[in-house]
PDB file of C-alpha atoms in Angstrom:
ATOM      1  CA  ILE A   1      -1.875 120.351 230.425  1.00  0.00           C
ATOM      2  CA  PHE A   2       2.301 120.223 230.877  1.00  0.00           C
ATOM      3  CA  TRP A   3       2.107 118.617 234.206  1.00  0.00           C
ATOM      4  CA  ASN A   4       5.448 117.159 235.786  1.00  0.00           C
ATOM      5  CA  THR A   5       7.493 119.325 232.875  1.00  0.00           C
ATOM      6  CA  SER A   6      10.706 119.971 233.168  1.00  0.00           C
ATOM      7  CA  LYS A   7      12.234 123.534 233.288  1.00  0.00           C
ATOM      8  CA  LYS A   8      14.468 122.713 230.735  1.00  0.00           C
ATOM      9  CA  ARG A   9      11.289 121.802 228.599  1.00  0.00           C
ATOM     10  CA  TYR A  10       9.416 124.887 229.777  1.00  0.00           C
ATOM     11  CA  THR A  11      12.664 127.086 228.255  1.00  0.00           C
ATOM     12  CA  SER A  12      12.587 124.949 224.976  1.00  0.00           C
ATOM     13  CA  LEU A  13       8.561 125.862 224.875  1.00  0.00           C
ATOM     14  CA  ALA A  14       8.773 129.049 225.772  1.00  0.00           C
ATOM     15  CA  THR A  15      11.406 130.112 222.674  1.00  0.00           C
ATOM     16  CA  SER A  16       9.425 128.169 220.071  1.00  0.00           C
ATOM     17  CA  VAL A  17       5.521 129.046 221.137  1.00  0.00           C
ATOM     18  CA  SER A  18       4.414 131.989 219.028  1.00  0.00           C
ATOM     19  CA  ILE A  19       1.188 134.161 219.738  1.00  0.00           C
ATOM     20  CA  GLN A  20      -1.467 134.732 217.626  1.00  0.00           C
ATOM     21  CA  GLU A  21      -4.598 137.130 217.630  1.00  0.00           C
ATOM     22  CA  VAL A  22      -7.525 135.591 215.232  1.00  0.00           C
ATOM     23  CA  PRO A  23     -10.909 137.415 215.109  1.00  0.00           C
ATOM     24  CA  MET A  24     -14.422 136.081 215.500  1.00  0.00           C
ATOM     25  CA  ASP A  25     -15.469 133.264 212.876  1.00  0.00           C
ATOM     26  CA  HIS A  26     -11.873 133.278 211.446  1.00  0.00           C
ATOM     27  CA  VAL A  27     -11.257 129.327 210.299  1.00  0.00           C
ATOM     28  CA  ILE A  28      -7.927 128.021 212.349  1.00  0.00           C
ATOM     29  CA  PHE A  29      -7.912 124.600 210.016  1.00  0.00           C
ATOM     30  CA  ARG A  30     -10.282 123.145 208.383  1.00  0.00           C
ATOM     31  CA  GLN A  31     -11.367 119.203 208.791  1.00  0.00           C
ATOM     32  CA  GLY A  32      -9.049 117.487 206.345  1.00  0.00           C
ATOM     33  CA  ASP A  33      -6.384 120.166 205.954  1.00  0.00           C
ATOM     34  CA  VAL A  34      -2.704 118.449 207.512  1.00  0.00           C
ATOM     35  CA  GLY A  35      -2.298 119.303 211.083  1.00  0.00           C
ATOM     36  CA  ASP A  36       1.076 120.834 211.467  1.00  0.00           C
ATOM     37  CA  ALA A  37       0.364 122.992 215.001  1.00  0.00           C
ATOM     38  CA  PHE A  38      -1.006 122.105 218.577  1.00  0.00           C
ATOM     39  CA  TYR A  39      -3.016 125.333 219.795  1.00  0.00           C
ATOM     40  CA  ILE A  40      -3.574 126.138 223.518  1.00  0.00           C
ATOM     41  CA  ILE A  41      -6.330 129.194 224.288  1.00  0.00           C
ATOM     42  CA  VAL A  42      -5.040 131.809 226.149  1.00  0.00           C
ATOM     43  CA  HIS A  43      -8.380 134.062 225.689  1.00  0.00           C
ATOM     44  CA  GLY A  44     -11.609 133.716 223.792  1.00  0.00           C
ATOM     45  CA  SER A  45     -13.147 130.366 222.371  1.00  0.00           C
ATOM     46  CA  VAL A  46     -13.635 128.806 219.708  1.00  0.00           C
ATOM     47  CA  ARG A  47     -15.906 126.266 218.269  1.00  0.00           C
ATOM     48  CA  VAL A  48     -15.346 122.681 217.341  1.00  0.00           C
ATOM     49  CA  GLU A  49     -17.351 121.737 214.191  1.00  0.00           C
ATOM     50  CA  THR A  50     -17.443 118.758 211.243  1.00  0.00           C
ATOM     51  CA  ASN A  51     -18.627 119.268 207.955  1.00  0.00           C
ATOM     52  CA  HIS A  52     -18.413 123.146 208.483  1.00  0.00           C
ATOM     53  CA  ASP A  53     -20.764 124.382 205.988  1.00  0.00           C
ATOM     54  CA  GLU A  54     -23.715 122.412 207.321  1.00  0.00           C
ATOM     55  CA  GLY A  55     -22.459 123.948 211.028  1.00  0.00           C
ATOM     56  CA  THR A  56     -22.424 120.327 213.072  1.00  0.00           C
ATOM     57  CA  ASN A  57     -21.216 121.794 216.248  1.00  0.00           C
ATOM     58  CA  LEU A  58     -19.483 119.864 218.533  1.00  0.00           C
ATOM     59  CA  GLY A  59     -18.870 122.090 221.477  1.00  0.00           C
ATOM     60  CA  THR A  60     -16.936 125.296 222.267  1.00  0.00           C
ATOM     61  CA  LEU A  61     -13.437 124.918 223.744  1.00  0.00           C
ATOM     62  CA  GLY A  62     -12.071 128.019 226.253  1.00  0.00           C
ATOM     63  CA  PRO A  63      -8.909 129.441 228.021  1.00  0.00           C
ATOM     64  CA  GLY A  64      -6.788 126.491 229.509  1.00  0.00           C
ATOM     65  CA  GLN A  65      -7.929 124.080 226.976  1.00  0.00           C
ATOM     66  CA  TYR A  66      -6.080 123.020 223.997  1.00  0.00           C
ATOM     67  CA  PHE A  67      -6.877 121.445 220.297  1.00  0.00           C
ATOM     68  CA  GLY A  68      -4.841 119.992 217.553  1.00  0.00           C
ATOM     69  CA  GLU A  69      -2.742 117.791 219.301  1.00  0.00           C
ATOM     70  CA  MET A  70      -3.549 114.432 217.544  1.00  0.00           C
ATOM     71  CA  SER A  71      -2.449 115.542 214.040  1.00  0.00           C
ATOM     72  CA  ILE A  72       1.031 116.406 215.563  1.00  0.00           C
ATOM     73  CA  LEU A  73       1.738 113.156 217.677  1.00  0.00           C
ATOM     74  CA  PHE A  74       1.920 111.174 214.455  1.00  0.00           C
ATOM     75  CA  SER A  75       5.461 111.252 212.426  1.00  0.00           C
ATOM     76  CA  ASP A  76       3.410 110.587 208.825  1.00  0.00           C
ATOM     77  CA  GLU A  77       0.912 113.748 207.658  1.00  0.00           C
ATOM     78  CA  HIS A  78      -2.400 112.881 209.622  1.00  0.00           C
ATOM     79  CA  ALA A  79      -5.409 115.117 208.572  1.00  0.00           C
ATOM     80  CA  ARG A  80      -7.818 117.197 210.728  1.00  0.00           C
ATOM     81  CA  ASN A  81     -10.942 115.731 211.889  1.00  0.00           C
ATOM     82  CA  ALA A  82     -12.361 118.403 212.909  1.00  0.00           C
ATOM     83  CA  THR A  83     -12.796 122.249 211.833  1.00  0.00           C
ATOM     84  CA  VAL A  84     -12.035 124.766 214.577  1.00  0.00           C
ATOM     85  CA  VAL A  85     -13.616 128.451 214.441  1.00  0.00           C
ATOM     86  CA  VAL A  86     -13.114 131.480 216.802  1.00  0.00           C
ATOM     87  CA  SER A  87     -16.490 131.789 218.607  1.00  0.00           C
ATOM     88  CA  SER A  88     -15.574 135.310 220.625  1.00  0.00           C
ATOM     89  CA  ASP A  89     -14.909 138.543 219.674  1.00  0.00           C
ATOM     90  CA  LYS A  90     -11.503 137.552 219.250  1.00  0.00           C
ATOM     91  CA  ALA A  91      -8.932 135.227 220.605  1.00  0.00           C
ATOM     92  CA  ILE A  92      -5.479 134.748 221.543  1.00  0.00           C
ATOM     93  CA  LEU A  93      -3.807 131.622 221.097  1.00  0.00           C
ATOM     94  CA  LEU A  94      -0.119 129.865 221.819  1.00  0.00           C
ATOM     95  CA  SER A  95       0.668 127.414 218.824  1.00  0.00           C
ATOM     96  CA  ILE A  96       3.694 125.492 218.720  1.00  0.00           C
ATOM     97  CA  ASP A  97       4.717 123.303 215.426  1.00  0.00           C
ATOM     98  CA  LYS A  98       4.811 119.821 214.638  1.00  0.00           C
ATOM     99  CA  ASP A  99       8.426 119.867 214.721  1.00  0.00           C
ATOM    100  CA  SER A 100       9.177 121.664 218.005  1.00  0.00           C
ATOM    101  CA  PHE A 101       6.278 119.829 219.872  1.00  0.00           C
ATOM    102  CA  GLN A 102       8.008 116.342 219.247  1.00  0.00           C
ATOM    103  CA  ARG A 103      11.360 117.736 219.714  1.00  0.00           C
ATOM    104  CA  ILE A 104      10.457 118.830 223.376  1.00  0.00           C
ATOM    105  CA  PHE A 105       8.244 116.402 224.260  1.00  0.00           C
ATOM    106  CA  GLY A 106       8.275 113.387 222.322  1.00  0.00           C
ATOM    107  CA  SER A 107       7.090 110.358 224.417  1.00  0.00           C
ATOM    108  CA  SER A 108       8.836 111.102 227.516  1.00  0.00           C
ATOM    109  CA  ASN A 109       5.936 112.911 229.220  1.00  0.00           C
ATOM    110  CA  ASN A 110       3.583 110.163 230.487  1.00  0.00           C
ATOM    111  CA  THR A 111       0.815 112.355 231.516  1.00  0.00           C
ATOM    112  CA  LEU A 112       0.738 114.267 228.283  1.00  0.00           C
ATOM    113  CA  ALA A 113       0.339 111.132 226.660  1.00  0.00           C
ATOM    114  CA  ALA A 114      -2.009 109.735 228.771  1.00  0.00           C
ATOM    115  CA  GLU A 115      -4.381 112.737 228.355  1.00  0.00           C
ATOM    116  CA  PHE A 116      -3.900 112.611 224.193  1.00  0.00           C
ATOM    117  CA  GLU A 117      -4.973 108.822 224.736  1.00  0.00           C
ATOM    118  CA  LEU A 118      -8.020 110.387 226.613  1.00  0.00           C
ATOM    119  CA  ARG A 119      -9.196 112.395 223.773  1.00  0.00           C
ATOM    120  CA  VAL A 120      -8.877 109.697 221.374  1.00  0.00           C
ATOM    121  CA  LEU A 121     -10.714 106.840 223.036  1.00  0.00           C
ATOM    122  CA  LYS A 122     -13.290 109.102 225.227  1.00  0.00           C
ATOM    123  CA  HIS A 123     -16.060 106.651 226.239  1.00  0.00           C
ATOM    124  CA  SER A 124     -13.785 103.846 224.801  1.00  0.00           C
ATOM    125  CA  ALA A 125     -11.135 104.587 227.499  1.00  0.00           C
ATOM    126  CA  ASN A 126     -10.086 101.499 230.036  1.00  0.00           C
ATOM    127  CA  LEU A 127      -8.909 101.869 233.590  1.00  0.00           C
ATOM    128  CA  LYS A 128      -5.627 101.694 232.555  1.00  0.00           C
ATOM    129  CA  HIS A 129      -5.887 105.086 230.592  1.00  0.00           C
ATOM    130  CA  ILE A 130      -7.608 106.306 233.236  1.00  0.00           C
ATOM    131  CA  LEU A 131      -5.201 105.699 235.975  1.00  0.00           C
ATOM    132  CA  ALA A 132      -1.955 106.755 233.492  1.00  0.00           C
ATOM    133  CA  HIS A 133      -2.858 110.391 234.480  1.00  0.00           C
ATOM    134  CA  PRO A 134      -2.663 111.456 237.929  1.00  0.00           C
ATOM    135  CA  LEU A 135      -6.416 113.475 237.630  1.00  0.00           C
ATOM    136  CA  GLY A 136      -7.397 110.171 236.811  1.00  0.00           C
ATOM    137  CA  VAL A 137      -6.073 108.640 239.608  1.00  0.00           C
ATOM    138  CA  THR A 138      -7.534 111.119 241.906  1.00  0.00           C
ATOM    139  CA  SER A 139     -11.274 111.121 240.009  1.00  0.00           C
ATOM    140  CA  PHE A 140     -11.311 107.642 240.572  1.00  0.00           C
ATOM    141  CA  ARG A 141     -10.333 107.097 244.020  1.00  0.00           C
ATOM    142  CA  ASP A 142     -13.299 109.901 244.701  1.00  0.00           C
ATOM    143  CA  PHE A 143     -15.594 107.424 243.273  1.00  0.00           C
ATOM    144  CA  LEU A 144     -14.155 104.660 245.124  1.00  0.00           C
ATOM    145  CA  GLU A 145     -14.466 106.621 248.138  1.00  0.00           C
ATOM    146  CA  LYS A 146     -17.930 106.756 247.479  1.00  0.00           C
ATOM    147  CA  GLU A 147     -18.489 103.111 246.887  1.00  0.00           C
ATOM    148  CA  HIS A 148     -16.504 102.169 249.961  1.00  0.00           C
ATOM    149  CA  ALA A 149     -13.949 100.699 248.043  1.00  0.00           C
ATOM    150  CA  GLY A 150     -11.376 103.224 248.338  1.00  0.00           C
ATOM    151  CA  GLU A 151      -8.663 101.233 249.919  1.00  0.00           C
ATOM    152  CA  ASN A 152      -8.178  99.622 246.302  1.00  0.00           C
ATOM    153  CA  ILE A 153      -6.831 101.893 244.761  1.00  0.00           C
ATOM    154  CA  ASP A 154      -5.065 103.468 247.772  1.00  0.00           C
ATOM    155  CA  PHE A 155      -3.120  99.787 247.777  1.00  0.00           C
ATOM    156  CA  TRP A 156      -2.906  99.743 243.800  1.00  0.00           C
ATOM    157  CA  SER A 157      -1.358 103.552 244.063  1.00  0.00           C
ATOM    158  CA  ALA A 158       1.264 102.206 246.919  1.00  0.00           C
ATOM    159  CA  ALA A 159       2.659  99.288 245.245  1.00  0.00           C
ATOM    160  CA  GLU A 160       2.834 101.005 241.976  1.00  0.00           C
ATOM    161  CA  ASP A 161       4.896 103.241 243.923  1.00  0.00           C
ATOM    162  CA  PHE A 162       7.195 100.700 245.756  1.00  0.00           C
ATOM    163  CA  ALA A 163       7.642  99.057 241.924  1.00  0.00           C
ATOM    164  CA  THR A 164      10.015 102.442 241.002  1.00  0.00           C
ATOM    165  CA  CYS A 165      11.346 102.411 244.260  1.00  0.00           C
ATOM    166  CA  THR A 166      15.153 102.041 243.431  1.00  0.00           C
ATOM    167  CA  CYS A 167      16.590 102.137 247.422  1.00  0.00           C
ATOM    168  CA  GLU A 168      16.602  99.183 249.147  1.00  0.00           C
ATOM    169  CA  SER A 169      16.034 100.106 252.290  1.00  0.00           C
ATOM    170  CA  THR A 170      12.838 102.362 251.654  1.00  0.00           C
ATOM    171  CA  ARG A 171      11.544  99.521 249.474  1.00  0.00           C
ATOM    172  CA  THR A 172      11.977  97.556 252.863  1.00  0.00           C
ATOM    173  CA  GLU A 173       9.716 100.424 254.526  1.00  0.00           C
ATOM    174  CA  LYS A 174       7.411 100.680 251.808  1.00  0.00           C
ATOM    175  CA  ALA A 175       6.703  96.867 251.730  1.00  0.00           C
ATOM    176  CA  THR A 176       6.039  96.570 254.986  1.00  0.00           C
ATOM    177  CA  SER A 177       3.941  99.330 255.219  1.00  0.00           C
ATOM    178  CA  ILE A 178       2.214  98.278 252.637  1.00  0.00           C
ATOM    179  CA  TRP A 179       1.609  94.743 253.957  1.00  0.00           C
ATOM    180  CA  LEU A 180       0.914  95.936 257.527  1.00  0.00           C
ATOM    181  CA  LEU A 181      -2.222  98.537 256.122  1.00  0.00           C
ATOM    182  CA  PHE A 182      -3.754  96.420 253.372  1.00  0.00           C
ATOM    183  CA  CYS A 183      -2.706  93.094 253.304  1.00  0.00           C
ATOM    184  CA  ALA A 184      -2.031  91.480 256.442  1.00  0.00           C
ATOM    185  CA  GLU A 185      -4.678  89.305 258.290  1.00  0.00           C
ATOM    186  CA  TYR A 186      -6.101  91.972 260.524  1.00  0.00           C
ATOM    187  CA  ALA A 187      -5.121  95.224 258.340  1.00  0.00           C
ATOM    188  CA  ASP A 188      -7.234  98.182 258.877  1.00  0.00           C
ATOM    189  CA  ARG A 189      -7.676  98.789 255.505  1.00  0.00           C
ATOM    190  CA  GLN A 190      -7.760  94.834 253.995  1.00  0.00           C
ATOM    191  CA  VAL A 191      -7.882  94.680 250.132  1.00  0.00           C
ATOM    192  CA  ASN A 192      -9.504  91.268 248.747  1.00  0.00           C
ATOM    193  CA  LEU A 193      -6.743  89.251 247.878  1.00  0.00           C
ATOM    194  CA  PRO A 194      -6.524  85.388 247.130  1.00  0.00           C
ATOM    195  CA  HIS A 195      -4.801  83.219 249.613  1.00  0.00           C
ATOM    196  CA  SER A 196      -2.202  82.014 247.754  1.00  0.00           C
ATOM    197  CA  ILE A 197      -0.939  85.952 246.915  1.00  0.00           C
ATOM    198  CA  THR A 198      -1.189  86.410 250.514  1.00  0.00           C
ATOM    199  CA  SER A 199       0.897  83.905 251.433  1.00  0.00           C
ATOM    200  CA  LYS A 200       3.867  84.884 249.165  1.00  0.00           C
ATOM    201  CA  LEU A 201       3.983  87.949 250.396  1.00  0.00           C
ATOM    202  CA  ASP A 202       3.780  87.001 254.154  1.00  0.00           C
ATOM    203  CA  ASP A 203       6.656  84.747 253.070  1.00  0.00           C
ATOM    204  CA  CYS A 204       9.069  87.160 251.403  1.00  0.00           C
ATOM    205  CA  ILE A 205       8.396  90.058 253.673  1.00  0.00           C
ATOM    206  CA  ASN A 206       8.126  88.742 257.251  1.00  0.00           C
ATOM    207  CA  THR A 207      10.246  84.973 256.612  1.00  0.00           C
ATOM    208  CA  LYS A 208      12.673  85.850 253.530  1.00  0.00           C
ATOM    209  CA  ASN A 209      12.956  89.258 253.708  1.00  0.00           C
ATOM    210  CA  GLU A 210      13.046  89.626 250.067  1.00  0.00           C
ATOM    211  CA  PHE A 211      11.904  93.378 249.045  1.00  0.00           C
ATOM    212  CA  GLU A 212      12.585  93.283 245.131  1.00  0.00           C
ATOM    213  CA  PRO A 213      10.437  95.883 243.235  1.00  0.00           C
ATOM    214  CA  ASP A 214       8.300  93.207 241.804  1.00  0.00           C
ATOM    215  CA  LEU A 215       7.293  92.269 245.249  1.00  0.00           C
ATOM    216  CA  PHE A 216       3.538  93.302 244.946  1.00  0.00           C
ATOM    217  CA  ASP A 217       2.802  92.879 241.408  1.00  0.00           C
ATOM    218  CA  ALA A 218       0.569  89.915 241.535  1.00  0.00           C
ATOM    219  CA  ALA A 219      -1.474  91.518 244.119  1.00  0.00           C
ATOM    220  CA  LYS A 220      -1.689  94.624 242.238  1.00  0.00           C
ATOM    221  CA  LYS A 221      -2.849  92.936 238.954  1.00  0.00           C
ATOM    222  CA  GLU A 222      -5.429  91.219 241.050  1.00  0.00           C
ATOM    223  CA  ILE A 223      -6.768  94.725 242.756  1.00  0.00           C
ATOM    224  CA  PHE A 224      -6.777  96.073 239.147  1.00  0.00           C
ATOM    225  CA  LYS A 225      -9.037  93.444 238.001  1.00  0.00           C
ATOM    226  CA  LEU A 226     -11.249  93.541 240.612  1.00  0.00           C
ATOM    227  CA  MET A 227     -11.595  97.143 240.084  1.00  0.00           C
ATOM    228  CA  GLU A 228     -12.222  97.494 236.507  1.00  0.00           C
ATOM    229  CA  ARG A 229     -14.892  94.713 237.160  1.00  0.00           C
ATOM    230  CA  ASP A 230     -16.468  95.791 240.066  1.00  0.00           C
ATOM    231  CA  ASN A 231     -16.207  99.151 240.076  1.00  0.00           C
ATOM    232  CA  PHE A 232     -15.310 100.433 236.756  1.00  0.00           C
ATOM    233  CA  GLY A 233     -18.267 100.453 234.343  1.00  0.00           C
ATOM    234  CA  ARG A 234     -20.173 102.550 237.012  1.00  0.00           C
ATOM    235  CA  TYR A 235     -17.534 105.291 237.585  1.00  0.00           C
ATOM    236  CA  LYS A 236     -17.654 105.813 233.660  1.00  0.00           C
ATOM    237  CA  LYS A 237     -21.301 106.762 234.349  1.00  0.00           C
ATOM    238  CA  SER A 238     -20.295 108.694 237.113  1.00  0.00           C
ATOM    239  CA  THR A 239     -19.897 112.627 237.738  1.00  0.00           C
ATOM    240  CA  GLU A 240     -16.653 111.679 238.712  1.00  0.00           C
ATOM    241  CA  PHE A 241     -15.584 110.573 234.903  1.00  0.00           C
ATOM    242  CA  SER A 242     -17.626 113.376 232.982  1.00  0.00           C
ATOM    243  CA  ASP A 243     -15.784 116.179 235.679  1.00  0.00           C
ATOM    244  CA  PHE A 244     -12.632 114.630 234.909  1.00  0.00           C
ATOM    245  CA  MET A 245     -12.939 114.700 231.219  1.00  0.00           C
ATOM    246  CA  SER A 246     -14.323 118.079 231.318  1.00  0.00           C
ATOM    247  CA  ARG A 247     -11.590 119.133 233.175  1.00  0.00           C
ATOM    248  CA  LEU A 248      -9.040 118.405 230.454  1.00  0.00           C
ATOM    249  CA  GLY A 249     -11.317 119.730 228.024  1.00  0.00           C
ATOM    250  CA  ILE A 250     -12.304 116.925 226.661  1.00  0.00           C
ATOM    251  CA  LEU A 251     -15.593 117.367 224.749  1.00  0.00           C
ATOM    252  CA  MET A 252     -18.022 113.973 225.714  1.00  0.00           C
ATOM    253  CA  LEU A 253     -20.599 113.715 222.661  1.00  0.00           C
TER     254      LEU A 253
END
């Protein structure tokens, strides 16, 4: 869950978490409670349900998975949208309170933020939410390879990386490599770009030697739209999508 977290944040996290051992059938929180903590399961399992008295079971979470995150992301008081009950003989949980969580992570951990958005959106997630998570990029790439369209996500990823490069000489190398691999007339993994875009790229790279960070922005947007239109609908019905969400511990109901 804490991908790309700095050592400083890990240290802060270690001093802020508490360990709880709770017995079977213990209610960790109830639907409607004001959320004040986020939990990670170390051992055992919990049952997620609504209308606790009627026993509407939404699913089970186990070691390495987490819950309670949405209530601590909001600055105002946010009610829990489900009841969580220990379903194993006992459960060992790590918990972190709302103030500590927001102090340590805030909005600076993009992967964590992307994961929380996916938890909320589930089936309503769009392609930008999937590609905001590194595991999502891998999952979507695996799917596109099956559809013989892997060059599109690889070009998009390369263009994303190029846009964040601050070294001018490195940008020059990366731009030339991207052009030759994906955009040139006889490129080995040519992507489907309009002539107007490839002509402008050709002029910037091969004539003017202009390698600004936004060089591939128009091309990247074009390929994103292509993937969204031609592949994303099928991806959301695929095992790659369901496996990705399951790996994050997101219950797809």
